PDB file of C-alpha atoms in Angstrom:
ATOM      1  CA  UNK A   1     130.357  70.840 269.875  1.00 48.00           C
ATOM      2  CA  UNK A   2     131.263  74.561 269.619  1.00 44.00           C
ATOM      3  CA  UNK A   3     128.486  77.490 270.777  1.00 44.00           C
ATOM      4  CA  UNK A   4     128.062  80.815 269.209  1.00 44.00           C
ATOM      5  CA  UNK A   5     126.379  83.507 270.352  1.00 40.00           C
ATOM      6  CA  UNK A   6     123.870  85.446 268.193  1.00 38.00           C
ATOM      7  CA  UNK A   7     121.471  88.112 268.938  1.00 37.00           C
ATOM      8  CA  UNK A   8     119.005  87.392 271.209  1.00 37.00           C
ATOM      9  CA  UNK A   9     116.087  89.610 272.233  1.00 37.00           C
ATOM     10  CA  UNK A  10     115.068  87.629 274.918  1.00 36.00           C
ATOM     11  CA  UNK A  11     116.939  86.356 278.530  1.00 34.00           C
ATOM     12  CA  UNK A  12     116.549  82.846 279.720  1.00 37.00           C
ATOM     13  CA  UNK A  13     118.033  79.639 278.890  1.00 34.00           C
ATOM     14  CA  UNK A  14     115.783  77.169 277.082  1.00 33.00           C
ATOM     15  CA  UNK A  15     117.401  73.748 278.507  1.00 31.00           C
ATOM     16  CA  UNK A  16     115.715  70.855 278.740  1.00 33.00           C
ATOM     17  CA  UNK A  17     116.911  67.553 278.781  1.00 31.00           C
ATOM     18  CA  UNK A  18     114.936  65.056 276.729  1.00 31.00           C
ATOM     19  CA  UNK A  19     115.873  61.458 275.371  1.00 31.00           C
ATOM     20  CA  UNK A  20     113.001  61.523 272.868  1.00 33.00           C
ATOM     21  CA  UNK A  21     112.400  61.634 269.505  1.00 33.00           C
ATOM     22  CA  UNK A  22     112.343  59.822 265.884  1.00 34.00           C
ATOM     23  CA  UNK A  23     110.048  60.902 263.064  1.00 33.00           C
ATOM     24  CA  UNK A  24     106.434  60.043 262.940  1.00 33.00           C
ATOM     25  CA  UNK A  25     103.590  62.141 261.632  1.00 31.00           C
ATOM     26  CA  UNK A  26     100.593  60.776 263.886  1.00 32.00           C
ATOM     27  CA  UNK A  27      99.800  64.123 265.036  1.00 32.00           C
ATOM     28  CA  UNK A  28      96.079  65.167 264.612  1.00 32.00           C
ATOM     29  CA  UNK A  29      96.847  68.753 263.742  1.00 34.00           C
ATOM     30  CA  UNK A  30      94.134  70.630 261.559  1.00 34.00           C
ATOM     31  CA  UNK A  31      95.357  73.010 258.958  1.00 35.00           C
ATOM     32  CA  UNK A  32      94.312  76.062 257.146  1.00 37.00           C
ATOM     33  CA  UNK A  33      91.584  77.306 259.795  1.00 39.00           C
ATOM     34  CA  UNK A  34      91.784  74.044 261.986  1.00 38.00           C
ATOM     35  CA  UNK A  35      95.319  73.482 263.428  1.00 41.00           C
ATOM     36  CA  UNK A  36      95.704  72.420 267.211  1.00 41.00           C
ATOM     37  CA  UNK A  37      98.915  72.849 269.465  1.00 40.00           C
ATOM     38  CA  UNK A  38     100.116  70.316 272.055  1.00 43.00           C
ATOM     39  CA  UNK A  39      99.925  73.048 274.720  1.00 40.00           C
ATOM     40  CA  UNK A  40      99.512  76.664 275.568  1.00 39.00           C
ATOM     41  CA  UNK A  41      96.667  79.034 274.996  1.00 37.00           C
ATOM     42  CA  UNK A  42      96.219  82.431 273.216  1.00 34.00           C
ATOM     43  CA  UNK A  43      98.778  85.107 274.064  1.00 35.00           C
ATOM     44  CA  UNK A  44      98.526  88.586 273.444  1.00 32.00           C
ATOM     45  CA  UNK A  45     101.413  89.486 270.902  1.00 34.00           C
ATOM     46  CA  UNK A  46     101.169  92.735 269.531  1.00 33.00           C
ATOM     47  CA  UNK A  47     103.053  94.180 266.416  1.00 35.00           C
ATOM     48  CA  UNK A  48     103.082  93.762 262.989  1.00 38.00           C
ATOM     49  CA  UNK A  49     104.260  90.883 260.746  1.00 43.00           C
ATOM     50  CA  UNK A  50     105.890  90.597 257.377  1.00 43.00           C
ATOM     51  CA  UNK A  51     102.517  89.132 255.794  1.00 47.00           C
ATOM     52  CA  UNK A  52      98.562  89.398 256.643  1.00 51.00           C
ATOM     53  CA  UNK A  53      98.292  88.702 260.172  1.00 55.00           C
ATOM     54  CA  UNK A  54     101.398  90.118 261.646  1.00 62.00           C
ATOM     55  CA  UNK A  55     100.905  88.992 265.176  1.00 54.00           C
ATOM     56  CA  UNK A  56      98.562  91.666 266.105  1.00 57.00           C
ATOM     57  CA  UNK A  57      96.190  89.326 268.249  1.00 60.00           C
ATOM     58  CA  UNK A  58      93.182  87.994 266.240  1.00 67.00           C
ATOM     59  CA  UNK A  59      92.521  87.940 262.581  1.00 92.00           C
ATOM     60  CA  UNK A  60      94.063  85.781 259.984  1.00 97.00           C
ATOM     61  CA  UNK A  61      98.168  85.298 260.352  1.00 98.00           C
ATOM     62  CA  UNK A  62     100.014  83.453 257.359  1.00 98.00           C
ATOM     63  CA  UNK A  63     102.455  80.777 258.037  1.00 98.00           C
ATOM     64  CA  UNK A  64     104.940  78.985 255.917  1.00 98.00           C
ATOM     65  CA  UNK A  65     105.551  75.389 256.783  1.00 98.00           C
ATOM     66  CA  UNK A  66     106.848  72.201 254.764  1.00 96.00           C
ATOM     67  CA  UNK A  67     104.112  70.238 253.130  1.00 95.00           C
ATOM     68  CA  UNK A  68     106.118  67.187 252.372  1.00 87.00           C
ATOM     69  CA  UNK A  69     107.866  66.118 255.644  1.00 89.00           C
ATOM     70  CA  UNK A  70     106.333  63.618 257.510  1.00 90.00           C
ATOM     71  CA  UNK A  71     106.950  64.289 261.592  1.00 89.00           C
ATOM     72  CA  UNK A  72     108.022  67.704 260.220  1.00 94.00           C
ATOM     73  CA  UNK A  73     105.295  69.419 258.338  1.00 96.00           C
ATOM     74  CA  UNK A  74     102.992  67.374 256.335  1.00 95.00           C
ATOM     75  CA  UNK A  75      99.902  68.016 254.388  1.00 96.00           C
ATOM     76  CA  UNK A  76      97.781  64.850 254.363  1.00 94.00           C
ATOM     77  CA  UNK A  77      95.296  63.781 251.714  1.00 95.00           C
ATOM     78  CA  UNK A  78      92.286  64.903 253.950  1.00 96.00           C
ATOM     79  CA  UNK A  79      93.686  68.571 253.859  1.00 95.00           C
ATOM     80  CA  UNK A  80      95.113  68.583 257.765  1.00 97.00           C
ATOM     81  CA  UNK A  81      98.549  69.643 258.730  1.00 98.00           C
ATOM     82  CA  UNK A  82     100.806  67.447 260.884  1.00 95.00           C
ATOM     83  CA  UNK A  83     104.204  67.560 262.426  1.00 93.00           C
ATOM     84  CA  UNK A  84     106.770  69.248 264.937  1.00 95.00           C
ATOM     85  CA  UNK A  85     106.966  72.360 263.204  1.00 97.00           C
ATOM     86  CA  UNK A  86     102.995  72.298 262.756  1.00 98.00           C
ATOM     87  CA  UNK A  87     103.039  72.109 266.477  1.00 98.00           C
ATOM     88  CA  UNK A  88     105.639  74.820 266.788  1.00 98.00           C
ATOM     89  CA  UNK A  89     104.020  77.242 264.897  1.00 98.00           C
ATOM     90  CA  UNK A  90     100.620  76.816 266.170  1.00 98.00           C
ATOM     91  CA  UNK A  91     101.854  77.528 269.429  1.00 98.00           C
ATOM     92  CA  UNK A  92     103.525  80.676 268.585  1.00 98.00           C
ATOM     93  CA  UNK A  93     100.695  81.921 266.594  1.00 98.00           C
ATOM     94  CA  UNK A  94      98.515  81.551 269.937  1.00 98.00           C
ATOM     95  CA  UNK A  95     100.981  83.094 271.735  1.00 98.00           C
ATOM     96  CA  UNK A  96     100.827  85.873 269.233  1.00 98.00           C
ATOM     97  CA  UNK A  97      96.954  86.069 269.959  1.00 97.00           C
ATOM     98  CA  UNK A  98      95.714  84.049 266.777  1.00 98.00           C
ATOM     99  CA  UNK A  99      93.523  81.253 267.357  1.00 96.00           C
ATOM    100  CA  UNK A 100      94.311  77.736 265.399  1.00 95.00           C
ATOM    101  CA  UNK A 101      91.359  78.639 263.162  1.00 95.00           C
ATOM    102  CA  UNK A 102      93.227  81.909 262.010  1.00 97.00           C
ATOM    103  CA  UNK A 103      96.167  80.403 260.637  1.00 98.00           C
ATOM    104  CA  UNK A 104      96.683  80.083 257.110  1.00 98.00           C
ATOM    105  CA  UNK A 105      99.167  77.116 256.334  1.00 98.00           C
ATOM    106  CA  UNK A 106     101.430  78.145 253.017  1.00 98.00           C
ATOM    107  CA  UNK A 107     103.794  75.851 251.621  1.00 98.00           C
ATOM    108  CA  UNK A 108     107.501  77.234 252.036  1.00 98.00           C
ATOM    109  CA  UNK A 109     109.943  74.997 249.812  1.00 93.00           C
ATOM    110  CA  UNK A 110     113.540  75.219 250.706  1.00 90.00           C
ATOM    111  CA  UNK A 111     114.319  77.283 247.719  1.00 90.00           C
ATOM    112  CA  UNK A 112     111.336  79.868 248.164  1.00 97.00           C
ATOM    113  CA  UNK A 113     111.691  80.592 251.992  1.00 98.00           C
ATOM    114  CA  UNK A 114     113.417  83.833 251.769  1.00 98.00           C
ATOM    115  CA  UNK A 115     111.606  85.092 248.827  1.00 98.00           C
ATOM    116  CA  UNK A 116     108.230  84.385 250.534  1.00 98.00           C
ATOM    117  CA  UNK A 117     109.610  86.728 253.807  1.00 98.00           C
ATOM    118  CA  UNK A 118     111.000  89.250 251.659  1.00 98.00           C
ATOM    119  CA  UNK A 119     107.627  89.443 249.793  1.00 98.00           C
ATOM    120  CA  UNK A 120     105.397  89.500 252.665  1.00 98.00           C
ATOM    121  CA  UNK A 121     103.828  86.361 251.293  1.00 98.00           C
ATOM    122  CA  UNK A 122     103.757  85.070 255.115  1.00 98.00           C
ATOM    123  CA  UNK A 123     104.200  86.444 258.527  1.00 98.00           C
ATOM    124  CA  UNK A 124     107.022  83.600 259.722  1.00 98.00           C
ATOM    125  CA  UNK A 125     108.494  80.367 258.523  1.00 98.00           C
ATOM    126  CA  UNK A 126     108.787  77.490 260.513  1.00 98.00           C
ATOM    127  CA  UNK A 127     109.785  74.817 257.866  1.00 97.00           C
ATOM    128  CA  UNK A 128     112.860  72.452 259.069  1.00 93.00           C
ATOM    129  CA  UNK A 129     114.859  75.785 258.370  1.00 95.00           C
ATOM    130  CA  UNK A 130     118.273  75.970 259.355  1.00 93.00           C
ATOM    131  CA  UNK A 131     120.006  79.107 260.633  1.00 96.00           C
ATOM    132  CA  UNK A 132     122.998  80.106 258.354  1.00 94.00           C
ATOM    133  CA  UNK A 133     125.183  83.096 257.888  1.00 95.00           C
ATOM    134  CA  UNK A 134     123.903  83.306 254.115  1.00 95.00           C
ATOM    135  CA  UNK A 135     120.576  83.423 255.212  1.00 97.00           C
ATOM    136  CA  UNK A 136     120.888  85.607 257.851  1.00 97.00           C
ATOM    137  CA  UNK A 137     121.954  88.498 255.491  1.00 98.00           C
ATOM    138  CA  UNK A 138     118.426  88.099 253.972  1.00 98.00           C
ATOM    139  CA  UNK A 139     116.056  87.302 256.712  1.00 98.00           C
ATOM    140  CA  UNK A 140     115.728  87.328 260.717  1.00 98.00           C
ATOM    141  CA  UNK A 141     115.681  84.431 262.808  1.00 98.00           C
ATOM    142  CA  UNK A 142     113.786  83.456 265.994  1.00 98.00           C
ATOM    143  CA  UNK A 143     115.248  80.521 268.074  1.00 98.00           C
ATOM    144  CA  UNK A 144     116.804  78.215 267.404  1.00 98.00           C
ATOM    145  CA  UNK A 145     114.272  75.559 268.640  1.00 98.00           C
ATOM    146  CA  UNK A 146     115.464  72.520 267.632  1.00 96.00           C
ATOM    147  CA  UNK A 147     119.278  70.954 266.753  1.00 95.00           C
ATOM    148  CA  UNK A 148     119.335  68.442 264.085  1.00 94.00           C
ATOM    149  CA  UNK A 149     122.241  66.598 262.333  1.00 92.00           C
ATOM    150  CA  UNK A 150     123.140  66.030 258.863  1.00 90.00           C
ATOM    151  CA  UNK A 151     122.712  62.547 257.967  1.00 92.00           C
ATOM    152  CA  UNK A 152     121.706  59.927 255.005  1.00 93.00           C
ATOM    153  CA  UNK A 153     118.852  57.689 254.321  1.00 93.00           C
ATOM    154  CA  UNK A 154     120.085  54.437 252.563  1.00 94.00           C
ATOM    155  CA  UNK A 155     117.800  51.418 251.261  1.00 95.00           C
ATOM    156  CA  UNK A 156     117.912  48.822 254.344  1.00 91.00           C
ATOM    157  CA  UNK A 157     119.846  46.173 251.926  1.00 93.00           C
ATOM    158  CA  UNK A 158     122.668  48.337 251.201  1.00 95.00           C
ATOM    159  CA  UNK A 159     125.886  47.739 252.876  1.00 94.00           C
ATOM    160  CA  UNK A 160     128.125  49.851 250.637  1.00 96.00           C
ATOM    161  CA  UNK A 161     127.566  52.910 252.508  1.00 96.00           C
ATOM    162  CA  UNK A 162     129.064  52.360 256.098  1.00 95.00           C
ATOM    163  CA  UNK A 163     130.547  56.084 256.616  1.00 95.00           C
ATOM    164  CA  UNK A 164     130.491  59.373 255.470  1.00 94.00           C
ATOM    165  CA  UNK A 165     133.463  58.766 252.705  1.00 94.00           C
ATOM    166  CA  UNK A 166     131.765  55.971 250.949  1.00 96.00           C
ATOM    167  CA  UNK A 167     129.276  58.554 249.382  1.00 95.00           C
ATOM    168  CA  UNK A 168     131.719  59.224 246.875  1.00 95.00           C
ATOM    169  CA  UNK A 169     131.065  58.323 243.491  1.00 95.00           C
ATOM    170  CA  UNK A 170     127.315  57.659 244.761  1.00 95.00           C
ATOM    171  CA  UNK A 171     124.255  59.225 243.458  1.00 95.00           C
ATOM    172  CA  UNK A 172     123.385  61.387 245.980  1.00 94.00           C
ATOM    173  CA  UNK A 173     120.015  63.358 246.445  1.00 93.00           C
ATOM    174  CA  UNK A 174     118.915  66.213 248.290  1.00 86.00           C
ATOM    175  CA  UNK A 175     116.308  69.278 247.218  1.00 84.00           C
ATOM    176  CA  UNK A 176     117.064  72.272 245.274  1.00 82.00           C
ATOM    177  CA  UNK A 177     117.986  75.137 247.753  1.00 73.00           C
ATOM    178  CA  UNK A 178     118.898  72.755 250.434  1.00 74.00           C
ATOM    179  CA  UNK A 179     122.624  73.082 252.012  1.00 72.00           C
ATOM    180  CA  UNK A 180     122.750  69.236 252.671  1.00 79.00           C
ATOM    181  CA  UNK A 181     123.995  68.114 249.973  1.00 77.00           C
ATOM    182  CA  UNK A 182     126.492  70.682 249.112  1.00 78.00           C
ATOM    183  CA  UNK A 183     127.779  70.059 252.636  1.00 81.00           C
ATOM    184  CA  UNK A 184     128.613  66.772 251.400  1.00 86.00           C
ATOM    185  CA  UNK A 185     130.278  67.633 248.298  1.00 82.00           C
ATOM    186  CA  UNK A 186     132.423  70.233 249.621  1.00 86.00           C
ATOM    187  CA  UNK A 187     133.322  68.606 252.935  1.00 87.00           C
ATOM    188  CA  UNK A 188     132.751  65.039 253.046  1.00 90.00           C
ATOM    189  CA  UNK A 189     132.640  63.371 249.573  1.00 92.00           C
ATOM    190  CA  UNK A 190     133.832  65.779 246.798  1.00 93.00           C
ATOM    191  CA  UNK A 191     133.285  62.944 244.127  1.00 94.00           C
ATOM    192  CA  UNK A 192     129.603  62.370 245.171  1.00 93.00           C
ATOM    193  CA  UNK A 193     127.254  62.515 242.252  1.00 93.00           C
ATOM    194  CA  UNK A 194     124.898  65.201 243.290  1.00 90.00           C
ATOM    195  CA  UNK A 195     121.197  64.933 242.095  1.00 90.00           C
ATOM    196  CA  UNK A 196     118.877  68.069 242.857  1.00 89.00           C
ATOM    197  CA  UNK A 197     115.177  67.321 242.812  1.00 90.00           C
ATOM    198  CA  UNK A 198     111.886  69.543 243.491  1.00 85.00           C
ATOM    199  CA  UNK A 199     111.184  67.603 247.086  1.00 82.00           C
ATOM    200  CA  UNK A 200     112.305  65.100 249.304  1.00 81.00           C
ATOM    201  CA  UNK A 201     109.198  62.879 248.464  1.00 82.00           C
ATOM    202  CA  UNK A 202     110.853  62.646 245.088  1.00 90.00           C
ATOM    203  CA  UNK A 203     114.117  61.855 246.163  1.00 91.00           C
ATOM    204  CA  UNK A 204     112.544  59.045 248.337  1.00 89.00           C
ATOM    205  CA  UNK A 205     110.909  57.824 245.448  1.00 91.00           C
ATOM    206  CA  UNK A 206     114.428  57.654 243.423  1.00 94.00           C
ATOM    207  CA  UNK A 207     116.052  56.012 246.448  1.00 95.00           C
ATOM    208  CA  UNK A 208     113.375  53.191 246.334  1.00 94.00           C
ATOM    209  CA  UNK A 209     113.815  52.400 242.727  1.00 95.00           C
ATOM    210  CA  UNK A 210     117.306  52.259 242.890  1.00 95.00           C
ATOM    211  CA  UNK A 211     117.933  55.669 240.905  1.00 96.00           C
ATOM    212  CA  UNK A 212     119.888  57.086 243.649  1.00 96.00           C
ATOM    213  CA  UNK A 213     121.862  55.690 246.260  1.00 97.00           C
ATOM    214  CA  UNK A 214     121.474  57.756 249.149  1.00 96.00           C
ATOM    215  CA  UNK A 215     119.192  61.133 250.310  1.00 94.00           C
ATOM    216  CA  UNK A 216     120.614  63.390 252.661  1.00 92.00           C
ATOM    217  CA  UNK A 217     119.239  66.190 254.821  1.00 88.00           C
ATOM    218  CA  UNK A 218     118.415  66.431 258.471  1.00 89.00           C
ATOM    219  CA  UNK A 219     117.831  63.135 260.590  1.00 90.00           C
ATOM    220  CA  UNK A 220     114.756  64.654 262.142  1.00 89.00           C
ATOM    221  CA  UNK A 221     113.542  64.540 258.593  1.00 87.00           C
ATOM    222  CA  UNK A 222     114.909  61.259 257.535  1.00 89.00           C
ATOM    223  CA  UNK A 223     113.482  59.554 260.494  1.00 83.00           C
ATOM    224  CA  UNK A 224     110.293  61.078 259.678  1.00 81.00           C
ATOM    225  CA  UNK A 225     110.109  59.344 256.381  1.00 83.00           C
ATOM    226  CA  UNK A 226     111.619  55.809 257.247  1.00 79.00           C
ATOM    227  CA  UNK A 227     109.167  55.620 260.146  1.00 77.00           C
ATOM    228  CA  UNK A 228     106.004  55.791 257.579  1.00 78.00           C
ATOM    229  CA  UNK A 229     104.020  52.520 257.232  1.00 78.00           C
ATOM    230  CA  UNK A 230     104.528  52.000 253.541  1.00 82.00           C
ATOM    231  CA  UNK A 231     108.308  52.429 253.947  1.00 84.00           C
ATOM    232  CA  UNK A 232     108.598  50.232 257.273  1.00 79.00           C
ATOM    233  CA  UNK A 233     111.869  48.020 256.770  1.00 83.00           C
ATOM    234  CA  UNK A 234     112.828  49.567 253.233  1.00 90.00           C
ATOM    235  CA  UNK A 235     115.240  52.108 254.670  1.00 90.00           C
ATOM    236  CA  UNK A 236     117.678  52.810 257.314  1.00 89.00           C
ATOM    237  CA  UNK A 237     119.603  55.838 258.677  1.00 88.00           C
ATOM    238  CA  UNK A 238     123.541  56.111 258.242  1.00 90.00           C
ATOM    239  CA  UNK A 239     123.686  57.341 261.410  1.00 87.00           C
ATOM    240  CA  UNK A 240     126.134  59.962 260.452  1.00 90.00           C
ATOM    241  CA  UNK A 241     126.406  63.308 262.429  1.00 89.00           C
ATOM    242  CA  UNK A 242     127.778  65.401 259.480  1.00 89.00           C
ATOM    243  CA  UNK A 243     126.386  68.588 260.538  1.00 86.00           C
ATOM    244  CA  UNK A 244     124.542  70.505 263.227  1.00 91.00           C
ATOM    245  CA  UNK A 245     121.573  72.254 262.019  1.00 91.00           C
ATOM    246  CA  UNK A 246     119.634  74.619 264.173  1.00 96.00           C
ATOM    247  CA  UNK A 247     116.061  75.013 263.160  1.00 97.00           C
ATOM    248  CA  UNK A 248     114.953  78.892 263.266  1.00 98.00           C
ATOM    249  CA  UNK A 249     111.552  80.411 262.957  1.00 98.00           C
ATOM    250  CA  UNK A 250     112.343  82.892 259.912  1.00 98.00           C
ATOM    251  CA  UNK A 251     110.743  86.213 259.869  1.00 98.00           C
ATOM    252  CA  UNK A 252     111.381  89.509 257.499  1.00 98.00           C
ATOM    253  CA  UNK A 253     114.554  91.410 258.212  1.00 98.00           C
ATOM    254  CA  UNK A 254     114.089  93.712 261.281  1.00 97.00           C
ATOM    255  CA  UNK A 255     110.568  92.100 262.063  1.00 98.00           C
ATOM    256  CA  UNK A 256     109.552  92.831 265.683  1.00 97.00           C
ATOM    257  CA  UNK A 257     107.846  89.457 265.619  1.00 98.00           C
ATOM    258  CA  UNK A 258     111.521  88.072 265.920  1.00 98.00           C
ATOM    259  CA  UNK A 259     111.377  88.997 269.937  1.00 98.00           C
ATOM    260  CA  UNK A 260     107.682  87.888 270.456  1.00 98.00           C
ATOM    261  CA  UNK A 261     108.579  84.498 268.907  1.00 98.00           C
ATOM    262  CA  UNK A 262     111.437  84.043 271.135  1.00 98.00           C
ATOM    263  CA  UNK A 263     109.280  84.749 274.152  1.00 98.00           C
ATOM    264  CA  UNK A 264     106.778  82.227 273.053  1.00 98.00           C
ATOM    265  CA  UNK A 265     109.340  79.782 272.082  1.00 98.00           C
ATOM    266  CA  UNK A 266     110.979  80.265 275.740  1.00 97.00           C
ATOM    267  CA  UNK A 267     107.113  79.586 277.202  1.00 98.00           C
ATOM    268  CA  UNK A 268     106.770  76.311 275.169  1.00 98.00           C
ATOM    269  CA  UNK A 269     109.922  74.731 276.577  1.00 97.00           C
ATOM    270  CA  UNK A 270     109.019  75.985 280.130  1.00 97.00           C
ATOM    271  CA  UNK A 271     105.530  74.802 280.400  1.00 97.00           C
ATOM    272  CA  UNK A 272     106.311  71.456 278.658  1.00 97.00           C
ATOM    273  CA  UNK A 273     104.686  71.851 275.576  1.00 98.00           C
ATOM    274  CA  UNK A 274     107.778  71.109 273.420  1.00 96.00           C
ATOM    275  CA  UNK A 275     108.638  68.228 274.902  1.00 94.00           C
ATOM    276  CA  UNK A 276     104.964  67.005 274.431  1.00 94.00           C
ATOM    277  CA  UNK A 277     105.228  68.048 270.616  1.00 93.00           C
ATOM    278  CA  UNK A 278     108.610  66.257 270.300  1.00 90.00           C
ATOM    279  CA  UNK A 279     107.405  62.778 272.074  1.00 87.00           C
ATOM    280  CA  UNK A 280     104.407  62.992 269.875  1.00 87.00           C
ATOM    281  CA  UNK A 281     105.826  63.768 266.550  1.00 86.00           C
ATOM    282  CA  UNK A 282     109.385  61.917 266.700  1.00 80.00           C
ATOM    283  CA  UNK A 283     109.024  59.137 269.603  1.00 72.00           C
ATOM    284  CA  UNK A 284     107.240  56.516 267.115  1.00 67.00           C
ATOM    285  CA  UNK A 285     110.394  56.082 265.337  1.00 66.00           C
ATOM    286  CA  UNK A 286     112.797  55.587 268.275  1.00 65.00           C
ATOM    287  CA  UNK A 287     114.619  58.758 267.157  1.00 75.00           C
ATOM    288  CA  UNK A 288     116.113  60.395 269.700  1.00 76.00           C
ATOM    289  CA  UNK A 289     116.295  64.555 269.822  1.00 81.00           C
ATOM    290  CA  UNK A 290     118.726  66.943 271.392  1.00 88.00           C
ATOM    291  CA  UNK A 291     117.452  68.640 274.258  1.00 93.00           C
ATOM    292  CA  UNK A 292     115.839  71.965 273.503  1.00 94.00           C
ATOM    293  CA  UNK A 293     118.186  74.750 272.356  1.00 93.00           C
ATOM    294  CA  UNK A 294     119.175  78.302 273.936  1.00 94.00           C
ATOM    295  CA  UNK A 295     117.616  81.041 272.558  1.00 91.00           C
ATOM    296  CA  UNK A 296     120.077  83.059 270.275  1.00 93.00           C
ATOM    297  CA  UNK A 297     122.901  80.066 270.894  1.00 95.00           C
ATOM    298  CA  UNK A 298     123.824  78.453 267.574  1.00 96.00           C
ATOM    299  CA  UNK A 299     125.403  75.095 268.156  1.00 94.00           C
ATOM    300  CA  UNK A 300     128.074  74.761 265.369  1.00 86.00           C
TER     301      UNK A 300
END
């Protein structure tokens, strides 16, 4: 894997050796005014963000997350929010001076993330948001805070997909606005039949009903679905590391929140809260995450 340096406003390496992870959503984070963090207390973050709270300390702060990704960002039927991104966002918000009850959670679908930031609808976004050159032209990223890899989820009884090239002529699903399916089409299996749905849960339904043959996105997200009790034994990961996905926290272009969030992420790793969040959300599925990445260093 090749490392390339990007603009980083905080010094220090965030290296953490960790043998945890797989996806599960057994966290108990409360949302929309009742979120919880795996560690860390309230910070002092000053400054103005893109949305309502701005990291100024106190008052409401609006954070974009996924609502349909178990283990990453999930809105449960009782109105609470769970997942690794929820825990990371809660910790960061606390370091910016906002209590968990002051966090307003907003759904950030893949296709809407840049627009939400550019319009100022949210202060920051933590939503399995891979840092890419194209996205970096529109928004700024703090982090990265997690290194995932693109993989596929297939039915447990399907032995026809044993390597990435086997995706040729298969019906491949991903969500609108995601880069995953296009990566497969352009680099790995150009004859794959791409199906784009509005959300991963829709892709999963299609996979279960044999309307599609494979669902592709980051392994951390796929493991979260596979780990859910209602899908136990139905699906399996292909085990293909088809790309490196560096998850960053998106902020408005030029926002001073980038530096403050980087500082918060660095502290989260150093005080053990990052590892606790990984173990809590990914550990139950037996999925092994990469060590915590370094701030400002993209694995390409």
